[in-house]
């Protein structure tokens, strides 16, 4: 790519990014109430996304391999337990990730 093409490409990406950021403010102005279906989506989508992440994380677990999915299941159980106990998502995910890495690198 030439320098001009690079500048044009970066400019288009910047404009597209800014447009996607601003469209919500144009679509739902502050002086009008937010539609009920948008509020509904705001309530249900976070849980749906977490459900998809759990499925994505466990989709390649091979129960017939050497570790039989034990590191993944242990780390997942720790994440769930810590979340119920401490109600701190950063702590739960961080400890679960560190535990998984320790189990995979040193135990299994």
Short mmCIF file of C-alpha atoms in Angstrom, two decimals:
data_model
loop_
_atom_site.label_atom_id
_atom_site.label_comp_id
_atom_site.label_asym_id
_atom_site.label_seq_id
_atom_site.Cartn_x
_atom_site.Cartn_y
_atom_site.Cartn_z
CA UNK A 1 0.00 0.00 0.00
CA UNK A 2 1.15 3.47 -0.71
CA UNK A 3 1.17 6.13 1.97
CA UNK A 4 -1.92 7.76 0.50
CA UNK A 5 -3.80 4.45 0.54
CA UNK A 6 -2.80 3.89 4.16
CA UNK A 7 -4.01 7.36 5.17
CA UNK A 8 -7.30 6.85 3.32
CA UNK A 9 -7.79 3.43 4.93
CA UNK A 10 -7.10 4.78 8.42
CA UNK A 11 -9.46 7.70 7.77
CA UNK A 12 -12.27 5.37 6.68
CA UNK A 13 -11.76 3.16 9.73
CA UNK A 14 -11.82 6.20 12.04
CA UNK A 15 -15.01 7.52 10.44
CA UNK A 16 -16.73 4.13 10.58
CA UNK A 17 -15.76 3.70 14.23
CA UNK A 18 -17.01 7.16 15.15
CA UNK A 19 -20.24 6.61 13.23
CA UNK A 20 -20.97 3.42 15.18
CA UNK A 21 -20.30 5.28 18.45
CA UNK A 22 -22.55 8.23 17.57
CA UNK A 23 -25.46 6.33 16.03
CA UNK A 24 -26.82 5.37 19.45
CA UNK A 25 -27.02 9.04 20.47
CA UNK A 26 -28.83 9.94 17.25
CA UNK A 27 -31.19 6.98 17.47
CA UNK A 28 -32.04 7.43 21.16
CA UNK A 29 -31.77 11.14 22.08
CA UNK A 30 -31.64 12.14 25.73
CA UNK A 31 -34.90 14.10 25.61
CA UNK A 32 -36.95 11.05 24.61
CA UNK A 33 -37.63 7.94 26.71
CA UNK A 34 -35.74 4.78 25.79
CA UNK A 35 -38.00 2.21 24.09
CA UNK A 36 -39.08 -0.76 26.20
CA UNK A 37 -37.51 -3.32 23.88
CA UNK A 38 -34.11 -1.64 24.20
CA UNK A 39 -34.42 -1.74 28.01
CA UNK A 40 -35.45 -5.40 27.73
CA UNK A 41 -32.41 -6.19 25.59
CA UNK A 42 -30.21 -4.36 28.10
CA UNK A 43 -31.52 -6.69 30.81
CA UNK A 44 -31.32 -10.03 28.98
CA UNK A 45 -28.30 -9.73 26.67
CA UNK A 46 -25.57 -9.77 29.36
CA UNK A 47 -26.78 -13.16 30.62
CA UNK A 48 -27.06 -14.48 27.07
CA UNK A 49 -23.52 -13.36 26.27
CA UNK A 50 -22.14 -15.06 29.39
CA UNK A 51 -24.00 -18.23 28.45
CA UNK A 52 -22.43 -18.14 25.00
CA UNK A 53 -18.99 -17.59 26.54
CA UNK A 54 -19.40 -20.63 28.78
CA UNK A 55 -20.41 -22.79 25.83
CA UNK A 56 -17.50 -21.41 23.80
CA UNK A 57 -15.03 -22.16 26.60
CA UNK A 58 -16.16 -25.75 27.00
CA UNK A 59 -16.76 -26.62 23.33
CA UNK A 60 -13.31 -28.14 22.75
CA UNK A 61 -13.04 -30.06 26.02
CA UNK A 62 -12.11 -33.63 25.22
CA UNK A 63 -13.37 -35.98 27.92
CA UNK A 64 -11.33 -38.82 26.43
CA UNK A 65 -7.93 -37.07 26.55
CA UNK A 66 -5.34 -37.49 29.30
CA UNK A 67 -6.78 -34.81 31.59
CA UNK A 68 -10.45 -35.65 30.81
CA UNK A 69 -11.36 -31.94 31.01
CA UNK A 70 -10.50 -31.78 34.71
CA UNK A 71 -8.56 -28.46 34.52
CA UNK A 72 -11.42 -26.74 32.70
CA UNK A 73 -14.08 -28.08 35.05
CA UNK A 74 -12.06 -27.25 38.19
CA UNK A 75 -11.34 -23.71 36.99
CA UNK A 76 -15.00 -23.25 36.04
CA UNK A 77 -16.14 -24.48 39.44
CA UNK A 78 -13.74 -22.06 41.16
CA UNK A 79 -15.03 -19.16 39.04
CA UNK A 80 -18.65 -19.96 39.88
CA UNK A 81 -17.90 -20.49 43.58
CA UNK A 82 -15.94 -17.26 43.92
CA UNK A 83 -18.61 -15.33 42.05
CA UNK A 84 -21.34 -16.56 44.40
CA UNK A 85 -19.15 -15.95 47.44
CA UNK A 86 -17.42 -12.62 46.71
CA UNK A 87 -19.62 -11.22 43.90
CA UNK A 88 -16.50 -9.80 42.22
CA UNK A 89 -16.24 -10.71 38.55
CA UNK A 90 -12.62 -9.54 38.20
CA UNK A 91 -11.53 -11.70 41.11
CA UNK A 92 -13.50 -14.72 39.93
CA UNK A 93 -12.25 -14.66 36.36
CA UNK A 94 -8.69 -13.80 37.38
CA UNK A 95 -8.38 -16.59 39.93
CA UNK A 96 -10.05 -19.08 37.55
CA UNK A 97 -7.64 -18.17 34.76
CA UNK A 98 -4.58 -18.43 37.00
CA UNK A 99 -5.79 -21.76 38.40
CA UNK A 100 -6.41 -23.11 34.89
CA UNK A 101 -2.92 -22.07 33.76
CA UNK A 102 -1.31 -23.66 36.81
CA UNK A 103 -3.24 -26.89 36.30
CA UNK A 104 -2.42 -27.09 32.60
CA UNK A 105 1.26 -26.14 32.97
CA UNK A 106 2.25 -28.00 36.11
CA UNK A 107 -0.33 -30.65 37.06
CA UNK A 108 -1.75 -32.16 33.89
#
